[in-house]
PDB file of C-alpha atoms in Angstrom:
ATOM      1  CA  UNK W   1       0.000   0.000   0.000  1.00  0.00           C
ATOM      2  CA  UNK W   2       1.293   3.469  -0.895  1.00  0.00           C
ATOM      3  CA  UNK W   3       2.212   5.739   2.024  1.00  0.00           C
ATOM      4  CA  UNK W   4      -0.628   8.168   1.248  1.00  0.00           C
ATOM      5  CA  UNK W   5      -3.141   5.324   1.083  1.00  0.00           C
ATOM      6  CA  UNK W   6      -1.868   3.831   4.340  1.00  0.00           C
ATOM      7  CA  UNK W   7      -2.150   7.197   6.072  1.00  0.00           C
ATOM      8  CA  UNK W   8      -5.708   7.644   4.823  1.00  0.00           C
ATOM      9  CA  UNK W   9      -6.614   4.122   5.959  1.00  0.00           C
ATOM     10  CA  UNK W  10      -5.312   4.902   9.453  1.00  0.00           C
ATOM     11  CA  UNK W  11      -7.381   8.084   9.628  1.00  0.00           C
ATOM     12  CA  UNK W  12     -10.557   6.381   8.433  1.00  0.00           C
ATOM     13  CA  UNK W  13     -10.156   3.498  10.859  1.00  0.00           C
ATOM     14  CA  UNK W  14      -9.359   5.956  13.669  1.00  0.00           C
ATOM     15  CA  UNK W  15     -12.673   7.694  12.979  1.00  0.00           C
ATOM     16  CA  UNK W  16     -14.541   4.409  13.431  1.00  0.00           C
ATOM     17  CA  UNK W  17     -12.423   3.427  16.448  1.00  0.00           C
ATOM     18  CA  UNK W  18     -12.848   6.703  18.349  1.00  0.00           C
ATOM     19  CA  UNK W  19     -16.568   6.822  17.553  1.00  0.00           C
ATOM     20  CA  UNK W  20     -16.961   3.432  19.227  1.00  0.00           C
ATOM     21  CA  UNK W  21     -14.519   3.729  22.137  1.00  0.00           C
ATOM     22  CA  UNK W  22     -14.039   7.433  22.705  1.00  0.00           C
ATOM     23  CA  UNK W  23     -10.682   9.150  22.938  1.00  0.00           C
ATOM     24  CA  UNK W  24      -9.563   6.961  25.815  1.00  0.00           C
ATOM     25  CA  UNK W  25      -9.165   4.240  23.200  1.00  0.00           C
ATOM     26  CA  UNK W  26      -5.477   3.376  22.837  1.00  0.00           C
ATOM     27  CA  UNK W  27      -3.598   3.601  19.551  1.00  0.00           C
ATOM     28  CA  UNK W  28      -2.140   0.189  20.349  1.00  0.00           C
ATOM     29  CA  UNK W  29      -5.679  -1.243  20.119  1.00  0.00           C
ATOM     30  CA  UNK W  30      -6.256   0.698  16.922  1.00  0.00           C
ATOM     31  CA  UNK W  31      -3.139  -0.855  15.397  1.00  0.00           C
ATOM     32  CA  UNK W  32      -4.220  -4.347  16.481  1.00  0.00           C
ATOM     33  CA  UNK W  33      -7.628  -3.770  14.935  1.00  0.00           C
ATOM     34  CA  UNK W  34      -5.981  -2.766  11.658  1.00  0.00           C
ATOM     35  CA  UNK W  35      -3.553  -5.672  11.685  1.00  0.00           C
ATOM     36  CA  UNK W  36      -0.494  -3.411  11.713  1.00  0.00           C
ATOM     37  CA  UNK W  37       2.216  -2.746  14.261  1.00  0.00           C
ATOM     38  CA  UNK W  38       1.815   0.017  16.823  1.00  0.00           C
ATOM     39  CA  UNK W  39       4.931   1.725  15.524  1.00  0.00           C
ATOM     40  CA  UNK W  40       3.430   1.798  12.019  1.00  0.00           C
ATOM     41  CA  UNK W  41       0.852   4.351  13.159  1.00  0.00           C
ATOM     42  CA  UNK W  42       3.602   6.631  14.421  1.00  0.00           C
ATOM     43  CA  UNK W  43       5.382   6.546  11.115  1.00  0.00           C
ATOM     44  CA  UNK W  44       2.473   8.604   9.808  1.00  0.00           C
ATOM     45  CA  UNK W  45       1.299  10.415  12.945  1.00  0.00           C
ATOM     46  CA  UNK W  46       3.839  11.881  15.390  1.00  0.00           C
ATOM     47  CA  UNK W  47       1.429  11.548  18.335  1.00  0.00           C
ATOM     48  CA  UNK W  48      -2.072  10.551  19.324  1.00  0.00           C
ATOM     49  CA  UNK W  49      -2.967  14.249  19.443  1.00  0.00           C
ATOM     50  CA  UNK W  50      -1.839  14.627  15.822  1.00  0.00           C
ATOM     51  CA  UNK W  51      -4.041  11.689  14.864  1.00  0.00           C
ATOM     52  CA  UNK W  52      -7.018  13.296  16.622  1.00  0.00           C
ATOM     53  CA  UNK W  53      -6.326  16.509  14.714  1.00  0.00           C
ATOM     54  CA  UNK W  54      -6.473  14.613  11.438  1.00  0.00           C
ATOM     55  CA  UNK W  55      -9.737  13.023  12.543  1.00  0.00           C
ATOM     56  CA  UNK W  56     -11.099  16.532  13.193  1.00  0.00           C
ATOM     57  CA  UNK W  57     -10.120  17.660   9.706  1.00  0.00           C
ATOM     58  CA  UNK W  58     -11.514  14.512   8.109  1.00  0.00           C
ATOM     59  CA  UNK W  59     -14.824  14.374   9.980  1.00  0.00           C
ATOM     60  CA  UNK W  60     -15.647  18.019  10.663  1.00  0.00           C
ATOM     61  CA  UNK W  61     -13.884  20.465   8.386  1.00  0.00           C
ATOM     62  CA  UNK W  62     -14.491  18.353   5.284  1.00  0.00           C
ATOM     63  CA  UNK W  63     -18.252  18.372   5.876  1.00  0.00           C
ATOM     64  CA  UNK W  64     -18.625  22.089   6.517  1.00  0.00           C
ATOM     65  CA  UNK W  65     -19.860  23.877   3.399  1.00  0.00           C
ATOM     66  CA  UNK W  66     -18.186  27.198   2.740  1.00  0.00           C
ATOM     67  CA  UNK W  67     -21.318  28.602   1.095  1.00  0.00           C
ATOM     68  CA  UNK W  68     -23.432  28.208   4.242  1.00  0.00           C
ATOM     69  CA  UNK W  69     -22.171  31.572   5.484  1.00  0.00           C
ATOM     70  CA  UNK W  70     -23.279  33.191   2.226  1.00  0.00           C
ATOM     71  CA  UNK W  71     -26.644  31.444   2.408  1.00  0.00           C
ATOM     72  CA  UNK W  72     -27.396  32.904   5.850  1.00  0.00           C
ATOM     73  CA  UNK W  73     -26.681  36.470   4.678  1.00  0.00           C
ATOM     74  CA  UNK W  74     -28.536  36.288   1.347  1.00  0.00           C
ATOM     75  CA  UNK W  75     -31.210  38.961   1.847  1.00  0.00           C
ATOM     76  CA  UNK W  76     -32.916  38.188  -1.448  1.00  0.00           C
ATOM     77  CA  UNK W  77     -34.730  35.419   0.453  1.00  0.00           C
ATOM     78  CA  UNK W  78     -36.708  35.439   3.737  1.00  0.00           C
ATOM     79  CA  UNK W  79     -34.635  34.384   6.737  1.00  0.00           C
ATOM     80  CA  UNK W  80     -36.972  31.486   7.520  1.00  0.00           C
ATOM     81  CA  UNK W  81     -36.316  30.087   4.051  1.00  0.00           C
ATOM     82  CA  UNK W  82     -32.555  30.488   4.465  1.00  0.00           C
ATOM     83  CA  UNK W  83     -32.501  28.849   7.879  1.00  0.00           C
ATOM     84  CA  UNK W  84     -34.646  25.995   6.641  1.00  0.00           C
ATOM     85  CA  UNK W  85     -32.306  25.302   3.733  1.00  0.00           C
ATOM     86  CA  UNK W  86     -29.265  25.500   5.994  1.00  0.00           C
ATOM     87  CA  UNK W  87     -30.628  23.048   8.548  1.00  0.00           C
ATOM     88  CA  UNK W  88     -31.886  20.625   5.918  1.00  0.00           C
ATOM     89  CA  UNK W  89     -28.386  20.552   4.413  1.00  0.00           C
ATOM     90  CA  UNK W  90     -26.754  20.481   7.848  1.00  0.00           C
ATOM     91  CA  UNK W  91     -28.764  17.451   8.935  1.00  0.00           C
ATOM     92  CA  UNK W  92     -27.914  15.707   5.683  1.00  0.00           C
ATOM     93  CA  UNK W  93     -24.176  16.229   6.174  1.00  0.00           C
ATOM     94  CA  UNK W  94     -23.626  15.837   9.912  1.00  0.00           C
ATOM     95  CA  UNK W  95     -26.272  13.407  11.149  1.00  0.00           C
ATOM     96  CA  UNK W  96     -23.831  10.532  11.015  1.00  0.00           C
ATOM     97  CA  UNK W  97     -22.901   7.931  13.639  1.00  0.00           C
ATOM     98  CA  UNK W  98     -19.187   8.741  13.621  1.00  0.00           C
ATOM     99  CA  UNK W  99     -19.627  12.521  13.456  1.00  0.00           C
ATOM    100  CA  UNK W 100     -22.039  12.731  16.373  1.00  0.00           C
ATOM    101  CA  UNK W 101     -20.319  10.278  18.696  1.00  0.00           C
ATOM    102  CA  UNK W 102     -16.861  11.790  18.195  1.00  0.00           C
ATOM    103  CA  UNK W 103     -18.395  15.205  18.863  1.00  0.00           C
ATOM    104  CA  UNK W 104     -19.904  13.938  22.129  1.00  0.00           C
ATOM    105  CA  UNK W 105     -16.740  12.124  23.253  1.00  0.00           C
ATOM    106  CA  UNK W 106     -14.673  15.209  22.498  1.00  0.00           C
ATOM    107  CA  UNK W 107     -16.798  17.350  24.783  1.00  0.00           C
ATOM    108  CA  UNK W 108     -16.672  14.812  27.613  1.00  0.00           C
ATOM    109  CA  UNK W 109     -12.893  14.422  27.417  1.00  0.00           C
ATOM    110  CA  UNK W 110     -12.147  18.153  27.089  1.00  0.00           C
ATOM    111  CA  UNK W 111     -10.578  17.844  23.651  1.00  0.00           C
ATOM    112  CA  UNK W 112     -10.997  21.081  21.744  1.00  0.00           C
ATOM    113  CA  UNK W 113     -12.724  19.507  18.738  1.00  0.00           C
ATOM    114  CA  UNK W 114     -16.118  20.478  20.127  1.00  0.00           C
ATOM    115  CA  UNK W 115     -15.198  24.046  21.093  1.00  0.00           C
ATOM    116  CA  UNK W 116     -13.387  24.718  17.795  1.00  0.00           C
ATOM    117  CA  UNK W 117     -16.292  23.428  15.781  1.00  0.00           C
ATOM    118  CA  UNK W 118     -18.868  25.403  17.764  1.00  0.00           C
ATOM    119  CA  UNK W 119     -16.795  28.530  17.209  1.00  0.00           C
ATOM    120  CA  UNK W 120     -17.288  28.015  13.468  1.00  0.00           C
ATOM    121  CA  UNK W 121     -21.037  27.593  14.008  1.00  0.00           C
ATOM    122  CA  UNK W 122     -21.173  30.745  16.120  1.00  0.00           C
ATOM    123  CA  UNK W 123     -19.124  32.916  13.766  1.00  0.00           C
ATOM    124  CA  UNK W 124     -20.599  31.740  10.453  1.00  0.00           C
ATOM    125  CA  UNK W 125     -24.195  30.925  11.413  1.00  0.00           C
ATOM    126  CA  UNK W 126     -25.372  32.152  14.824  1.00  0.00           C
ATOM    127  CA  UNK W 127     -24.040  35.722  14.878  1.00  0.00           C
ATOM    128  CA  UNK W 128     -24.807  36.431  11.198  1.00  0.00           C
ATOM    129  CA  UNK W 129     -28.327  35.054  11.710  1.00  0.00           C
ATOM    130  CA  UNK W 130     -28.789  37.474  14.619  1.00  0.00           C
ATOM    131  CA  UNK W 131     -27.911  40.363  12.314  1.00  0.00           C
ATOM    132  CA  UNK W 132     -30.202  39.045   9.567  1.00  0.00           C
ATOM    133  CA  UNK W 133     -33.172  38.712  11.895  1.00  0.00           C
ATOM    134  CA  UNK W 134     -32.633  42.251  13.153  1.00  0.00           C
ATOM    135  CA  UNK W 135     -32.594  43.493   9.566  1.00  0.00           C
ATOM    136  CA  UNK W 136     -35.809  41.626   8.787  1.00  0.00           C
ATOM    137  CA  UNK W 137     -37.498  43.102  11.881  1.00  0.00           C
ATOM    138  CA  UNK W 138     -36.055  46.565  11.195  1.00  0.00           C
ATOM    139  CA  UNK W 139     -34.170  46.620  14.483  1.00  0.00           C
ATOM    140  CA  UNK W 140     -30.793  48.358  15.071  1.00  0.00           C
ATOM    141  CA  UNK W 141     -27.872  46.422  13.508  1.00  0.00           C
ATOM    142  CA  UNK W 142     -25.148  44.848  15.663  1.00  0.00           C
ATOM    143  CA  UNK W 143     -22.794  47.708  14.764  1.00  0.00           C
ATOM    144  CA  UNK W 144     -25.206  49.993  16.594  1.00  0.00           C
ATOM    145  CA  UNK W 145     -26.342  47.665  19.410  1.00  0.00           C
ATOM    146  CA  UNK W 146     -24.036  44.712  20.054  1.00  0.00           C
ATOM    147  CA  UNK W 147     -25.415  41.188  19.997  1.00  0.00           C
ATOM    148  CA  UNK W 148     -25.724  39.942  23.567  1.00  0.00           C
ATOM    149  CA  UNK W 149     -25.291  36.379  24.785  1.00  0.00           C
ATOM    150  CA  UNK W 150     -28.997  36.369  25.546  1.00  0.00           C
ATOM    151  CA  UNK W 151     -29.803  37.198  21.938  1.00  0.00           C
ATOM    152  CA  UNK W 152     -27.395  34.613  20.542  1.00  0.00           C
ATOM    153  CA  UNK W 153     -28.977  31.996  22.806  1.00  0.00           C
ATOM    154  CA  UNK W 154     -32.207  32.332  20.845  1.00  0.00           C
ATOM    155  CA  UNK W 155     -30.451  30.878  17.813  1.00  0.00           C
ATOM    156  CA  UNK W 156     -28.421  28.388  19.849  1.00  0.00           C
ATOM    157  CA  UNK W 157     -31.779  27.132  21.103  1.00  0.00           C
ATOM    158  CA  UNK W 158     -32.908  26.432  17.543  1.00  0.00           C
ATOM    159  CA  UNK W 159     -29.578  24.820  16.701  1.00  0.00           C
ATOM    160  CA  UNK W 160     -29.687  22.670  19.808  1.00  0.00           C
ATOM    161  CA  UNK W 161     -33.267  21.598  19.190  1.00  0.00           C
ATOM    162  CA  UNK W 162     -32.320  20.202  15.788  1.00  0.00           C
ATOM    163  CA  UNK W 163     -28.989  18.700  16.841  1.00  0.00           C
ATOM    164  CA  UNK W 164     -30.598  16.956  19.816  1.00  0.00           C
ATOM    165  CA  UNK W 165     -32.270  14.636  17.320  1.00  0.00           C
ATOM    166  CA  UNK W 166     -28.799  13.382  16.397  1.00  0.00           C
ATOM    167  CA  UNK W 167     -27.862  12.928  20.058  1.00  0.00           C
ATOM    168  CA  UNK W 168     -31.007  10.900  20.647  1.00  0.00           C
ATOM    169  CA  UNK W 169     -30.354   8.755  17.596  1.00  0.00           C
ATOM    170  CA  UNK W 170     -26.608   8.101  17.831  1.00  0.00           C
ATOM    171  CA  UNK W 171     -25.739   8.563  21.520  1.00  0.00           C
ATOM    172  CA  UNK W 172     -28.865   7.544  23.437  1.00  0.00           C
ATOM    173  CA  UNK W 173     -29.987   5.033  20.828  1.00  0.00           C
ATOM    174  CA  UNK W 174     -33.626   6.089  21.003  1.00  0.00           C
ATOM    175  CA  UNK W 175     -36.096   6.088  18.135  1.00  0.00           C
ATOM    176  CA  UNK W 176     -36.255   9.245  16.019  1.00  0.00           C
ATOM    177  CA  UNK W 177     -38.292   9.897  12.862  1.00  0.00           C
ATOM    178  CA  UNK W 178     -36.680   8.407   9.768  1.00  0.00           C
ATOM    179  CA  UNK W 179     -37.482  11.462   7.682  1.00  0.00           C
ATOM    180  CA  UNK W 180     -36.258  14.547   9.515  1.00  0.00           C
ATOM    181  CA  UNK W 181     -37.132  17.109   6.835  1.00  0.00           C
ATOM    182  CA  UNK W 182     -40.599  17.968   8.226  1.00  0.00           C
ATOM    183  CA  UNK W 183     -39.170  18.090  11.767  1.00  0.00           C
ATOM    184  CA  UNK W 184     -36.549  20.604  10.648  1.00  0.00           C
ATOM    185  CA  UNK W 185     -39.120  22.690   8.793  1.00  0.00           C
ATOM    186  CA  UNK W 186     -41.422  22.715  11.821  1.00  0.00           C
ATOM    187  CA  UNK W 187     -38.582  23.732  14.151  1.00  0.00           C
ATOM    188  CA  UNK W 188     -37.508  26.686  11.999  1.00  0.00           C
ATOM    189  CA  UNK W 189     -41.088  27.760  11.375  1.00  0.00           C
ATOM    190  CA  UNK W 190     -41.960  27.689  15.088  1.00  0.00           C
ATOM    191  CA  UNK W 191     -38.778  29.592  15.909  1.00  0.00           C
ATOM    192  CA  UNK W 192     -39.429  32.324  13.361  1.00  0.00           C
ATOM    193  CA  UNK W 193     -43.076  32.657  14.367  1.00  0.00           C
ATOM    194  CA  UNK W 194     -42.281  33.217  18.027  1.00  0.00           C
ATOM    195  CA  UNK W 195     -38.918  34.966  18.127  1.00  0.00           C
ATOM    196  CA  UNK W 196     -39.897  38.515  17.072  1.00  0.00           C
ATOM    197  CA  UNK W 197     -41.403  39.835  20.346  1.00  0.00           C
ATOM    198  CA  UNK W 198     -38.607  38.286  22.404  1.00  0.00           C
ATOM    199  CA  UNK W 199     -35.892  39.814  20.231  1.00  0.00           C
ATOM    200  CA  UNK W 200     -37.649  43.177  20.291  1.00  0.00           C
ATOM    201  CA  UNK W 201     -37.537  43.148  24.086  1.00  0.00           C
ATOM    202  CA  UNK W 202     -33.871  42.087  24.190  1.00  0.00           C
ATOM    203  CA  UNK W 203     -32.728  44.771  21.767  1.00  0.00           C
ATOM    204  CA  UNK W 204     -34.891  47.441  23.407  1.00  0.00           C
ATOM    205  CA  UNK W 205     -33.397  46.688  26.807  1.00  0.00           C
ATOM    206  CA  UNK W 206     -29.874  46.742  25.377  1.00  0.00           C
ATOM    207  CA  UNK W 207     -30.553  50.073  23.672  1.00  0.00           C
ATOM    208  CA  UNK W 208     -31.926  51.754  26.797  1.00  0.00           C
TER     209      UNK W 208
END
């Protein structure tokens, strides 16, 4: 096997291994599972931390679509429509056994995979969506009245509501609807229908 192919095989098997066993899983066990020597892994990865970094790139960064940020800020379409499209695509790309379980294990073991990924969500989705909703409601922009944690939590609540379906399915092992599209549409619709008066109050208090 070529070196590049061997390295890729190690990364792909590490994804499956860590999803099953968490990050306390030992690279020695990973090597045994692959039928290679322990030292063979370290010919390609200088440390376990470096291997975890490659897993992060393979599982998370490769599935993040660069045009999602542009979608959220496209004012030619209603925000509800934009959010619905984003979450339909998001569910399609990240509702995956390996993705979700590695995400959960990372948070429990204090690896920074979870925090780094959520920073991307915050910067490219949550905060821009706050600005877009203000524009739609004709409220002062963030440049005039800064977005508070309380305001951002409105959108984190929507994000968490949708992502919790993945936690139920892949971490808790409970039954979830097979077709999540109508669930996503309902969640975004309910959010948009009820968020306006709450956001008005938040921004008004911040402006006072």
